[in-house]
């Protein structure tokens, strides 16, 4: 963990951030119910002034605070030989497993808006998006590192809140926060999260394994996060389910484990850019086409209500809405019965939505009226929220 | 590798970057000699328009380009089961070794200035800073991931140049670029680099192992990078050695390996924040004090010339100048003879600069005049450059 003393006051030729620039309001009273976690006051740092202006002062206090805030979950303790506080974390791999590594960067005013995202939700979502990448590989997430670039607006309380959110995402999954970096940013807040996981040597799910004839499935429901973002942008708190789906998504770790353990899926990806965007990745990497049945896309009742009120097609949300973090996976014909059995036993909440086809047939969609046409919907373009 | 289609054009309430805002000049003709590497034209992407404005177009082309630009070095190929192009990289750990993980984030106008840093140098330095963290743990770096937040100013050629710089830092060290993330930023360019390495189970060098009586050593020379930054900021190209030390530092990987293999060091850290700042980390984590002899600090002739011209004390550069990326390490008395033998045999370029003392004696400095006083110099405050 590096905690740098950059304070952004060095001689600059670019414009300095205006000292009097209005602070974007940060939602203190959270728009969704608080996480079921121990009270923030238990881990509160003594430092409450804006962090970056502190310079050297408080550096060691902050390290101590973060060490407390990122206590290693019980199950993974033996694997963390050194966590926060050195040049690098020292981690023990599990014998016979391969390592999975992924990173995701979130930028203020591009991926999130502090007007309707609390720091805690932000930390939670940044962590969860990375856990979801590990899920999409059929892996078990184990360790997380986070690099923060803080503006002069963030206080140490805000930083703590971000870490609380990260911890709330990590703890149930048995993931340890083992390191990171903290430095200054001139205008916007940035979070770069890295997650390390592991998987059985031959159990990792690639994007490239889909073959013509495989059945296409997706977990959960689609389009909810996009609808939640619209509500937040319209300042409407009318549907907490959709808003929670946007602000605090859930990585499908258990589902991924069922698929990996039984070696049931031939390919997988998490739906972060929207179904239409992410199926393209599978098709491109696997060299195949697909036929998606719009009539089978899993839609929540809340999304249907939302779309009706906006006089929009709920299918469009399901195809183009991003950040649902559901798993999109393909199943070879010989394994469909086992997947269906898991679904019946409610061990896997997933829906068959189409087929993998030969590449020459391209990406196609069966519309609500039963007609087949090219899949033209685009993936999610923006991530503000 | 996620390559998101965020183009920063989503509805925003914050001010959008002005379309006509002047582009900070990026040094195309490099201020230091170009790296000895294959010509950039060999790996040039067909896309030369600003990346973020392209939206979806070119995404797969860019992935293909980056896969080419980040070809896996020979020695590490067998360990990379999947690199760029999936939800996570799949990596094979070496049996019996522990994993080291570190991350460092670089922000434009805080850590670097594109007016005097080329994109290639930026990529090189971002990678090297992380390799240095692995060196400071006595480890071998193996895999690198990079998350970029690009503004509308960066072209795909700029992105390629960053990757070339990363590769130029990684290839000689046998490090594979295995993944990353690419998204948009509203104002400044950000690079978050993560490096995974490994070390012998008990060979990792912690900050916390120093004991009173240990000898304190540092590799190379100190203060050069700070002097190089001053020259760049003053637009003086008078001393290419100092400028190169700032723009293109070298992680002390071989030195670290000698120390780790022989289990010669009790503690180590890389000098990224300046000697005075980084010795504090060792003292705090180890619960000890130190006595540094200013007369013994290793100074380059170039730094002495630079300091003389500026009528400044070269010792101040050595104590407070950051980003030298030298190794600061402590050696127990029983192992000093072996370290001195390595130095004599020129396998380790290091200088003894002081002693570890009991904690109650605090951090002290022997001045040029031989008088002992508290070590009051501060670490490096800014990283612009």
XYZ file of C-alpha atoms in Angstrom:
770
model
C 0.000 0.000 0.000
C 1.488 3.250 -1.098
C -0.035 6.291 0.458
C 1.502 9.159 -1.365
C 1.758 12.640 -0.123
C 0.923 14.164 -3.476
C -1.190 17.134 -2.701
C -1.652 18.451 -6.214
C -0.088 21.782 -5.229
C 3.059 21.423 -7.284
C 3.828 24.087 -9.870
C 1.523 23.442 -12.777
C 1.065 24.939 -16.137
C -2.358 23.483 -16.603
C -5.239 25.205 -14.829
C -5.509 24.377 -11.152
C -8.889 23.274 -9.855
C -10.684 26.364 -8.660
C -10.669 26.482 -4.900
C -14.218 27.745 -4.833
C -15.626 25.296 -7.351
C -18.956 23.924 -6.160
C -18.761 20.552 -4.571
C -21.032 18.071 -6.197
C -23.455 16.967 -3.536
C -22.731 13.523 -2.200
C -25.702 11.499 -1.079
C -25.228 11.106 2.639
C -28.690 9.847 3.352
C -28.479 6.862 1.060
C -31.174 6.450 -1.580
C -31.320 2.725 -0.895
C -31.380 1.006 2.484
C -27.925 0.875 4.077
C -25.975 -2.323 3.842
C -26.378 -4.815 6.620
C -22.907 -4.217 8.027
C -21.367 -3.134 11.295
C -21.848 0.568 12.033
C -19.405 2.882 10.283
C -18.689 4.592 13.618
C -16.889 1.473 14.790
C -14.173 1.989 12.223
C -14.158 5.752 12.038
C -10.824 7.506 11.559
C -9.995 10.514 13.711
C -9.145 12.495 10.567
C -12.122 14.250 9.043
C -10.499 17.046 7.072
C -10.070 16.800 3.327
C -7.482 14.130 2.839
C -5.303 15.564 0.133
C -4.705 18.829 1.933
C -3.269 16.996 4.888
C 0.007 16.285 3.150
C 2.201 14.135 5.323
C 0.123 14.455 8.435
C -2.103 11.537 9.063
C -0.436 9.226 6.625
C 0.347 6.547 9.181
C -3.009 7.094 10.880
C -4.687 6.550 7.557
C -2.737 3.337 6.966
C -3.804 2.143 10.399
C -7.424 3.065 9.700
C -7.396 1.268 6.389
C -5.827 -1.776 7.937
C -8.694 -1.856 10.422
C -11.282 -1.141 7.751
C -9.908 -3.948 5.645
C -9.586 -6.677 8.225
C -8.947 -9.940 6.411
C -11.969 -12.310 6.384
C -11.439 -15.441 8.420
C -11.359 -18.015 5.646
C -8.662 -16.264 3.666
C -6.382 -15.147 6.518
C -3.909 -17.989 6.094
C -3.399 -16.950 2.473
C -2.481 -13.332 3.207
C 1.122 -13.349 4.421
C 1.303 -9.543 4.096
C -1.493 -7.152 3.253
C -1.672 -3.361 3.353
C 1.482 -1.576 4.508
C 4.320 -2.872 2.354
C 5.534 -2.395 -1.216
C 3.432 -5.341 -2.332
C 1.052 -7.836 -0.799
C 2.387 -11.350 -0.186
C -0.200 -13.977 -1.044
C -0.244 -17.737 -0.927
C -1.698 -19.459 -3.978
C -3.788 -22.590 -3.534
C -1.925 -25.579 -4.913
C -3.085 -26.961 -8.240
C -5.166 -23.907 -9.149
C -4.570 -21.265 -11.799
C -4.642 -17.558 -10.955
C -7.255 -15.219 -12.430
C -6.449 -11.500 -12.606
C -8.705 -8.657 -13.689
C -8.888 -4.891 -13.367
C -11.596 -2.279 -13.827
C -11.314 1.478 -13.595
C -14.181 3.783 -12.629
C -14.027 7.490 -13.509
C -16.173 10.226 -12.007
C -18.565 11.860 -14.493
C -18.083 8.892 -16.834
C -18.997 5.839 -14.775
C -20.570 7.394 -11.724
C -22.119 10.589 -10.469
C -21.636 11.475 -6.811
C -24.922 13.357 -6.895
C -26.742 10.060 -6.601
C -24.091 7.549 -5.624
C -22.739 7.475 -2.086
C -19.064 6.759 -1.553
C -20.042 3.498 0.079
C -22.101 2.421 -2.917
C -19.268 3.451 -5.194
C -16.768 1.255 -3.369
C -19.272 -1.579 -3.312
C -19.942 -1.387 -7.031
C -16.287 -0.992 -8.018
C -15.468 -4.153 -6.094
C -18.510 -6.053 -7.356
C -17.780 -5.276 -11.013
C -14.404 -6.965 -10.583
C -15.811 -9.913 -8.640
C -18.205 -10.336 -11.537
C -15.276 -10.662 -13.961
C -13.899 -13.483 -11.837
C -17.363 -15.106 -11.774
C -17.471 -14.871 -15.561
C -14.299 -16.973 -15.652
C -15.842 -19.620 -13.398
C -13.433 -18.609 -10.662
C -13.362 -17.895 -6.955
C -12.286 -14.305 -6.115
C -9.713 -14.149 -3.329
C -7.805 -10.851 -3.146
C -8.540 -7.226 -4.019
C -6.275 -4.214 -4.500
C -7.558 -0.689 -5.002
C -5.849 2.417 -6.363
C -7.645 5.680 -5.595
C -6.991 9.112 -7.115
C -8.678 11.528 -4.724
C -9.672 15.121 -5.377
C -9.535 17.846 -2.752
C -13.236 17.230 -2.087
C -12.886 13.772 -0.589
C -12.488 13.631 3.174
C -10.988 10.716 5.054
C -14.559 9.831 6.022
C -15.411 9.517 2.334
C -12.401 7.275 1.819
C -13.465 5.156 4.749
C -16.951 4.925 3.281
C -15.505 3.688 -0.006
C -13.508 1.062 1.861
C -16.616 0.056 3.808
C -18.437 -0.469 0.550
C -15.550 -2.499 -0.831
C -15.508 -4.575 2.311
C -19.275 -5.096 2.170
C -18.865 -6.526 -1.326
C -15.790 -8.566 -0.437
C -16.598 -10.055 2.956
C -19.505 -12.298 1.955
C -17.374 -13.587 -0.910
C -14.413 -14.274 1.391
C -12.246 -11.778 -0.485
C -9.401 -9.982 1.318
C -8.443 -6.374 0.595
C -4.671 -6.708 0.477
C -3.286 -3.477 -0.923
C -3.570 -0.470 -3.095
C -2.419 3.013 -3.813
C -3.742 6.420 -2.892
C -2.838 9.604 -4.689
C -4.240 12.900 -5.875
C -6.361 13.865 -8.862
C -6.844 17.423 -10.101
C -10.518 17.195 -10.998
C -12.235 13.818 -10.870
C -12.232 10.860 -8.528
C -10.888 7.604 -9.962
C -10.996 4.079 -8.587
C -8.948 1.304 -10.171
C -9.719 -2.070 -8.668
C -7.823 -5.270 -9.267
C -9.087 -8.655 -8.183
C -7.160 -11.903 -8.074
C -9.019 -15.171 -7.997
C -8.335 -18.776 -8.769
C -9.922 -21.628 -10.664
C -9.391 -25.307 -11.311
C -6.676 -25.850 -13.898
C -9.147 -26.785 -16.635
C -12.240 -25.231 -15.106
C -11.823 -21.606 -16.189
C -14.601 -20.380 -18.490
C -13.326 -18.568 -21.561
C -15.204 -16.411 -24.023
C -13.800 -18.517 -26.815
C -15.313 -21.925 -26.102
C -18.802 -21.580 -27.630
C -19.661 -23.942 -30.505
C -22.574 -24.010 -32.962
C -25.404 -25.959 -31.377
C -24.672 -24.816 -27.817
C -27.618 -23.443 -25.851
C -27.358 -19.816 -24.660
C -28.400 -18.972 -21.081
C -28.412 -15.887 -18.911
C -28.772 -15.642 -15.116
C -31.238 -13.338 -13.345
C -33.038 -10.602 -15.232
C -31.771 -8.086 -17.772
C -32.158 -4.332 -18.175
C -32.864 -3.541 -14.534
C -29.669 -1.551 -13.936
C -30.318 0.675 -16.938
C -33.842 1.394 -15.702
C -32.471 2.152 -12.244
C -30.008 4.620 -13.744
C -32.844 6.389 -15.559
C -34.749 6.743 -12.297
C -31.686 8.164 -10.554
C -31.035 10.610 -13.388
C -34.671 11.719 -13.259
C -34.372 12.097 -9.460
C -37.188 9.565 -8.992
C -36.943 7.220 -6.054
C -40.052 5.312 -7.113
C -38.536 1.872 -7.540
C -35.908 0.871 -5.048
C -35.449 -2.549 -6.648
C -34.299 -1.064 -9.956
C -32.167 1.579 -8.225
C -30.469 -1.044 -6.094
C -29.832 -3.121 -9.180
C -27.970 -0.142 -10.616
C -26.121 1.067 -7.531
C -25.400 -2.207 -5.832
C -25.235 -5.056 -8.316
C -24.512 -8.648 -7.334
C -21.790 -10.730 -8.928
C -23.100 -14.229 -9.751
C -20.379 -16.059 -7.898
C -22.390 -19.084 -6.747
C -23.903 -19.602 -10.164
C -20.434 -19.412 -11.701
C -19.214 -22.006 -9.243
C -21.984 -24.436 -10.132
C -21.118 -24.063 -13.801
C -17.379 -24.408 -13.238
C -17.619 -27.319 -10.795
C -19.715 -29.358 -13.212
C -17.782 -28.080 -16.259
C -21.209 -27.333 -17.699
C -20.529 -24.166 -19.689
C -18.461 -23.966 -22.873
C -18.114 -20.162 -22.676
C -19.149 -17.341 -20.362
C -19.039 -13.565 -19.980
C -20.638 -11.167 -17.530
C -23.222 -8.774 -18.903
C -21.572 -5.454 -18.171
C -21.983 -3.739 -21.532
C -25.485 -5.057 -22.300
C -26.537 -8.406 -23.748
C -26.203 -7.243 -27.372
C -22.697 -5.997 -26.713
C -21.480 -8.923 -24.659
C -22.820 -11.690 -26.911
C -20.696 -10.086 -29.631
C -17.591 -10.779 -27.536
C -18.480 -14.458 -27.218
C -19.280 -14.736 -30.943
C -16.107 -12.916 -31.981
C -13.833 -14.862 -29.653
C -15.456 -18.225 -30.398
C -15.876 -17.663 -34.134
C -19.623 -18.370 -34.068
C -22.984 -16.707 -34.653
C -26.042 -16.669 -32.424
C -29.821 -16.635 -32.504
C -31.377 -14.878 -29.507
C -35.102 -15.176 -28.847
C -36.381 -11.809 -27.603
C -39.545 -13.525 -26.301
C -37.466 -15.492 -23.837
C -35.395 -12.679 -22.372
C -35.851 -12.644 -18.583
C -37.462 -9.364 -17.523
C -38.352 -8.332 -13.994
C -41.918 -7.148 -13.300
C -40.350 -3.890 -12.095
C -38.639 -3.344 -15.451
C -41.892 -4.071 -17.297
C -43.698 -1.467 -15.182
C -40.915 1.054 -15.716
C -40.840 0.534 -19.496
C -44.642 0.766 -19.705
C -44.627 4.081 -17.846
C -41.997 5.407 -20.252
C -43.802 3.961 -23.300
C -40.653 2.040 -24.218
C -39.991 -1.541 -25.224
C -38.625 -3.511 -22.246
C -36.701 -5.703 -24.720
C -34.588 -2.676 -25.644
C -33.524 -2.384 -21.986
C -32.654 -6.075 -21.897
C -30.575 -5.894 -25.081
C -28.775 -2.600 -24.577
C -28.855 -1.889 -20.858
C -25.498 -2.302 -19.164
C -24.162 -3.170 -15.740
C -26.577 -5.938 -14.843
C -23.577 -8.167 -14.068
C -25.553 -11.276 -14.930
C -23.740 -14.255 -16.428
C -24.233 -15.029 -20.099
C -23.085 -18.578 -20.832
C -23.256 -21.305 -23.424
C -23.979 -24.977 -22.730
C -23.095 -27.879 -25.068
C -26.111 -30.066 -25.985
C -24.823 -32.993 -23.905
C -24.894 -30.875 -20.754
C -28.212 -29.062 -21.191
C -30.080 -31.666 -19.112
C -27.746 -31.120 -16.153
C -28.125 -27.351 -16.361
C -31.903 -27.696 -16.552
C -31.784 -29.926 -13.471
C -29.836 -27.279 -11.546
C -32.416 -24.703 -12.605
C -35.284 -26.908 -11.449
C -33.569 -27.493 -8.120
C -33.164 -23.700 -7.848
C -29.400 -23.997 -7.520
C -29.060 -21.926 -10.664
C -31.385 -19.099 -11.586
C -30.952 -18.946 -15.333
C -33.042 -18.777 -18.499
C -32.378 -20.261 -21.947
C -32.510 -17.358 -24.400
C -31.228 -18.783 -27.655
C -28.686 -20.816 -29.550
C -25.139 -20.588 -30.815
C -25.113 -20.937 -34.611
C -22.440 -21.216 -37.310
C -20.512 -18.000 -37.838
C -21.856 -17.403 -41.344
C -25.367 -16.937 -39.944
C -24.172 -13.892 -37.998
C -25.850 -12.512 -34.898
C -29.624 -12.742 -35.167
C -32.676 -11.969 -33.068
C -36.139 -13.530 -33.082
C -38.459 -10.595 -32.432
C -41.617 -10.569 -30.337
C -43.594 -11.234 -33.555
C -41.523 -14.345 -34.297
C -39.625 -12.821 -37.226
C -35.875 -13.363 -37.472
C -33.660 -10.336 -38.113
C -30.050 -9.304 -37.596
C -29.192 -8.322 -34.036
C -28.623 -4.617 -34.535
C -29.031 -3.388 -30.966
C -25.857 -1.941 -29.585
C -24.313 -2.496 -26.211
C -24.363 -0.009 -23.432
C -22.558 3.171 -24.443
C -22.300 5.052 -21.191
C -21.783 4.149 -17.633
C -22.639 7.351 -15.873
C -24.250 6.552 -12.595
C -9.224 -6.948 -21.100
C -12.273 -4.788 -21.102
C -12.387 -2.204 -23.805
C -15.381 -0.131 -23.001
C -17.252 1.991 -25.396
C -17.665 4.846 -22.953
C -17.193 7.927 -25.009
C -17.838 10.485 -22.319
C -20.751 11.911 -24.307
C -23.468 10.762 -21.950
C -25.773 13.357 -20.414
C -23.780 15.095 -17.739
C -24.467 17.740 -15.259
C -20.835 18.574 -14.739
C -19.163 20.711 -17.389
C -18.134 18.803 -20.474
C -14.550 19.132 -21.608
C -14.433 22.001 -24.059
C -14.124 20.661 -27.554
C -11.744 23.409 -28.509
C -9.587 23.239 -25.399
C -5.935 23.486 -26.320
C -4.156 20.214 -26.418
C -1.132 20.130 -24.204
C 1.776 19.512 -26.505
C 3.054 15.986 -26.362
C 6.723 15.539 -26.950
C 6.915 13.584 -30.176
C 10.597 14.168 -30.724
C 11.688 12.614 -27.483
C 13.908 14.645 -25.151
C 16.000 11.554 -24.421
C 17.311 9.041 -26.942
C 14.603 6.601 -28.057
C 14.517 3.186 -26.486
C 16.445 0.478 -28.216
C 13.357 -1.349 -29.403
C 11.832 -2.447 -32.668
C 10.418 0.434 -34.715
C 6.972 1.611 -33.653
C 5.798 1.367 -37.263
C 6.024 -2.412 -37.044
C 3.166 -2.537 -34.597
C 1.192 0.457 -35.764
C -2.595 0.282 -35.611
C -4.576 1.415 -38.633
C -6.657 3.662 -36.363
C -5.179 7.111 -35.893
C -8.207 9.169 -34.927
C -8.851 10.100 -31.321
C -9.780 6.896 -29.624
C -12.667 7.904 -27.450
C -14.615 9.514 -30.270
C -14.593 6.291 -32.203
C -17.224 4.711 -30.023
C -17.782 1.084 -30.980
C -15.827 1.228 -34.204
C -12.370 -0.150 -33.913
C -12.897 -1.934 -30.637
C -11.935 -5.337 -31.950
C -9.189 -3.815 -34.086
C -7.818 -2.169 -30.973
C -7.900 -5.448 -29.055
C -6.015 -7.073 -31.920
C -3.487 -4.240 -31.958
C -2.935 -4.462 -28.237
C -2.561 -8.216 -28.412
C 0.190 -7.695 -30.967
C 1.751 -4.841 -29.008
C 1.768 -6.965 -25.894
C 3.166 -10.198 -27.261
C 4.121 -12.414 -24.335
C 7.896 -12.693 -23.741
C 9.246 -16.146 -24.440
C 10.200 -17.177 -20.913
C 6.790 -16.487 -19.448
C 4.587 -17.824 -22.277
C 3.890 -21.140 -20.595
C 2.540 -19.294 -17.559
C -0.014 -17.208 -19.460
C -2.926 -19.518 -20.214
C -5.076 -16.541 -21.281
C -4.023 -12.923 -21.644
C -5.793 -9.927 -23.149
C -9.273 -10.578 -24.548
C -11.242 -12.279 -21.790
C -12.904 -11.240 -18.518
C -9.713 -12.036 -16.623
C -6.240 -13.313 -17.387
C -5.517 -16.962 -16.537
C -2.066 -17.361 -15.058
C -0.095 -20.320 -13.809
C 1.706 -19.803 -10.506
C 5.143 -21.332 -10.014
C 4.928 -24.111 -7.452
C 6.275 -23.389 -3.998
C 6.406 -19.621 -4.501
C 4.262 -16.905 -2.924
C 2.514 -14.282 -5.059
C 3.395 -10.590 -4.803
C 0.776 -8.047 -5.899
C 1.132 -4.285 -6.166
C -0.621 -1.374 -7.848
C 0.330 2.222 -8.632
C -1.786 4.927 -10.186
C -0.422 7.845 -12.221
C -2.541 10.956 -12.743
C -1.949 13.651 -15.337
C -1.001 17.060 -13.875
C -0.140 15.337 -10.589
C 2.418 12.686 -11.491
C 3.282 13.604 -15.047
C 3.106 16.445 -17.544
C 2.617 15.546 -21.190
C 4.476 18.737 -22.141
C 7.732 16.980 -21.376
C 6.860 13.316 -21.116
C 6.111 11.283 -24.222
C 3.393 8.640 -24.072
C 6.058 6.010 -24.509
C 8.050 7.306 -21.553
C 4.864 7.485 -19.535
C 4.043 3.843 -20.167
C 7.638 2.895 -19.449
C 7.725 4.734 -16.139
C 4.296 3.530 -14.987
C 5.410 -0.053 -15.549
C 8.847 0.479 -13.999
C 7.430 2.022 -10.816
C 5.459 -1.167 -10.256
C 8.363 -3.456 -11.132
C 10.322 -1.510 -8.536
C 7.736 -2.382 -5.877
C 8.235 -6.058 -6.674
C 12.021 -5.575 -6.514
C 11.601 -3.969 -3.087
C 9.961 -7.191 -1.915
C 12.850 -9.272 -3.223
C 10.559 -10.714 -5.865
C 10.520 -11.520 -9.551
C 7.874 -9.575 -11.504
C 5.869 -11.788 -13.877
C 2.591 -10.259 -15.037
C 1.288 -6.739 -15.612
C -2.229 -5.370 -16.024
C -2.988 -1.787 -16.977
C -6.174 0.248 -16.657
C -6.237 3.427 -18.733
C -8.701 6.311 -18.500
C -8.251 8.203 -21.766
C -9.302 11.736 -22.574
C -10.541 12.847 -25.978
C -6.994 14.014 -26.737
C -5.380 10.590 -26.857
C -5.249 8.920 -30.239
C -4.839 5.206 -30.771
C -1.239 6.001 -31.745
C -0.742 7.516 -28.294
C -2.226 4.412 -26.687
C 0.081 2.245 -28.749
C 3.023 4.384 -27.680
C 2.076 3.868 -24.021
C 1.907 0.123 -24.600
C 5.274 0.221 -26.370
C 6.766 1.933 -23.353
C 5.191 -0.624 -21.038
C 6.551 -3.411 -23.176
C 10.012 -1.839 -23.265
C 10.020 -1.890 -19.450
C 8.531 -5.374 -19.208
C 10.330 -7.351 -21.901
C 13.858 -7.265 -20.467
C 12.386 -8.307 -17.112
C 10.443 -11.191 -18.674
C 7.125 -9.676 -17.614
C 3.978 -10.373 -19.641
C 1.238 -7.790 -20.179
C -1.814 -9.939 -19.561
C -4.781 -7.637 -19.298
C -6.291 -4.337 -18.437
C -9.142 -1.977 -18.867
C -9.645 1.025 -21.091
C -12.220 3.687 -20.498
C -12.841 7.396 -20.731
C -11.846 10.308 -18.539
C -13.377 13.776 -18.727
C -10.231 15.814 -18.205
C -7.027 14.018 -17.271
C -5.271 10.867 -18.377
C -4.909 8.161 -15.733
C -2.863 4.981 -15.744
C -3.349 2.357 -13.070
C -0.803 -0.425 -13.325
C -0.835 -3.658 -11.408
C 2.043 -6.085 -11.300
C 2.073 -9.638 -10.027
C 5.331 -11.260 -9.115
C 6.512 -14.133 -7.026
C 9.111 -14.858 -4.405
C 10.476 -17.767 -2.421
C 8.167 -18.644 0.447
C 10.459 -17.126 3.074
C 12.480 -14.893 0.776
C 10.164 -11.882 0.516
C 11.667 -8.673 1.893
C 9.332 -6.815 4.228
C 9.567 -3.273 5.528
C 9.157 -4.627 9.015
C 12.263 -6.779 9.449
C 14.900 -4.163 10.375
C 16.539 -4.534 13.797
C 18.795 -2.211 15.801
C 22.382 -2.861 14.753
C 21.536 -3.624 11.101
C 23.541 -1.743 8.487
C 21.597 0.515 6.085
C 22.408 0.419 2.364
C 21.094 2.045 -0.766
C 21.666 1.051 -4.402
C 22.794 3.464 -7.142
C 22.723 7.196 -6.550
C 20.091 9.425 -4.971
C 18.472 12.707 -5.997
C 19.046 12.378 -9.741
C 15.385 12.077 -10.680
C 14.467 15.230 -8.770
C 17.243 17.152 -10.537
C 16.043 15.781 -13.882
C 12.529 17.001 -13.132
C 13.863 20.484 -12.369
C 15.638 20.560 -15.717
C 12.491 19.469 -17.533
C 10.396 22.051 -15.734
C 12.941 24.738 -16.625
C 12.909 23.498 -20.252
C 16.630 22.795 -20.052
C 17.931 19.781 -21.879
C 21.453 20.282 -20.530
C 21.867 16.969 -18.755
C 20.390 13.951 -20.442
C 21.575 11.617 -17.655
C 19.481 13.400 -15.014
C 16.507 13.737 -17.359
C 16.615 10.045 -18.215
C 16.802 9.210 -14.529
C 13.526 11.096 -14.086
C 11.670 9.987 -17.203
C 12.912 6.441 -17.524
C 13.968 5.036 -14.174
C 15.284 1.517 -13.718
C 13.864 -0.918 -11.190
C 16.660 -2.673 -9.309
C 15.485 -6.180 -10.073
C 18.855 -7.932 -10.270
C 20.065 -6.318 -7.066
C 16.844 -7.390 -5.352
C 17.374 -10.915 -6.567
C 20.898 -11.074 -5.140
C 19.573 -9.895 -1.795
C 16.621 -12.281 -1.805
C 18.562 -15.324 -3.032
C 21.139 -14.958 -0.285
C 18.558 -13.867 2.287
C 20.916 -10.995 2.983
C 18.514 -8.159 3.768
C 16.328 -7.906 6.859
C 14.094 -5.183 5.337
C 13.780 -3.296 2.063
C 11.791 -0.551 0.354
C 12.180 1.252 -2.952
C 13.034 4.951 -2.800
C 10.008 6.415 -4.525
C 9.149 9.185 -2.062
C 12.726 10.202 -1.237
C 15.175 8.668 1.214
C 13.913 10.702 4.181
C 10.357 9.649 3.486
C 11.025 5.998 2.762
C 13.359 5.345 5.712
C 10.438 6.495 7.849
C 8.360 3.610 6.494
C 11.032 1.075 7.439
C 11.462 2.605 10.908
C 7.735 2.775 11.549
C 7.020 -0.745 10.325
C 10.053 -2.257 12.062
C 9.725 -0.271 15.290
C 13.274 1.077 15.100
C 15.247 4.306 14.691
C 18.075 5.105 12.288
C 21.265 7.093 11.968
C 22.013 8.178 8.396
C 25.406 9.614 7.507
C 24.914 12.442 5.024
C 28.619 12.256 4.101
C 28.118 8.766 2.736
C 25.052 9.356 0.574
C 25.817 8.268 -2.994
C 25.637 11.264 -5.321
C 26.244 11.260 -9.069
C 28.742 13.757 -10.499
C 25.861 15.049 -12.623
C 23.793 15.818 -9.538
C 26.739 17.586 -7.899
C 27.170 19.768 -10.996
C 23.450 20.486 -11.125
C 23.268 21.404 -7.417
C 26.362 23.628 -7.685
C 24.851 25.527 -10.613
C 21.691 26.076 -8.602
C 23.624 26.976 -5.438
C 21.859 24.208 -3.572
C 23.004 21.433 -1.267
C 23.162 18.117 -3.184
C 22.372 16.319 0.102
C 18.925 17.935 0.068
C 18.234 16.308 -3.306
C 19.393 12.960 -1.973
C 17.200 13.179 1.130
C 14.039 14.633 -0.348
C 14.111 13.887 -4.075
C 11.635 11.226 -5.140
C 11.324 8.630 -7.855
C 14.895 7.387 -7.933
C 13.542 3.843 -7.545
C 16.738 2.741 -5.822
C 16.542 0.025 -3.181
C 16.966 1.005 0.448
C 17.710 -2.086 2.533
C 18.997 -3.182 5.906
C 21.553 -5.934 6.517
C 22.035 -7.798 9.816
C 25.625 -7.638 11.150
C 26.235 -11.322 10.397
C 25.547 -10.775 6.729
C 27.409 -7.523 6.129
C 30.551 -9.330 4.947
C 28.588 -11.169 2.263
C 26.954 -7.964 1.050
C 30.324 -6.222 0.959
C 31.702 -9.139 -1.070
C 28.883 -8.761 -3.609
C 29.649 -5.051 -3.829
C 33.358 -5.732 -4.375
C 32.513 -8.249 -7.088
C 30.294 -5.605 -8.692
C 27.264 -7.857 -8.499
C 25.575 -5.302 -6.289
C 26.035 -1.567 -6.701
C 25.194 -0.327 -3.230
C 26.552 2.002 -0.586
C 26.375 1.735 3.222
C 24.772 4.957 4.440
C 24.047 4.378 8.098
C 22.736 2.169 10.857
C 19.465 0.990 12.310
C 19.204 2.078 15.957
C 16.790 1.464 18.827
C 13.464 3.169 18.344
C 13.944 5.570 21.251
C 16.815 7.244 19.432
C 14.486 8.295 16.672
C 15.516 9.138 13.102
C 18.822 10.988 13.050
C 21.265 12.380 10.521
C 25.013 12.943 10.734
C 25.583 16.181 8.834
C 28.472 17.090 6.572
C 30.150 18.725 9.589
C 29.879 15.511 11.613
C 27.213 16.781 13.990
C 24.240 14.529 14.784
C 20.745 16.001 14.503
C 17.200 14.759 14.029
C 16.308 13.789 10.451
C 13.886 16.557 9.624
C 13.970 16.453 5.826
C 10.696 15.457 4.324
C 10.010 13.025 1.556
C 9.065 13.966 -1.933
C 5.826 15.891 -1.993
C 4.996 16.075 -5.664
C 5.354 13.810 -8.593
C 4.650 16.100 -11.459
C 6.701 15.063 -14.434
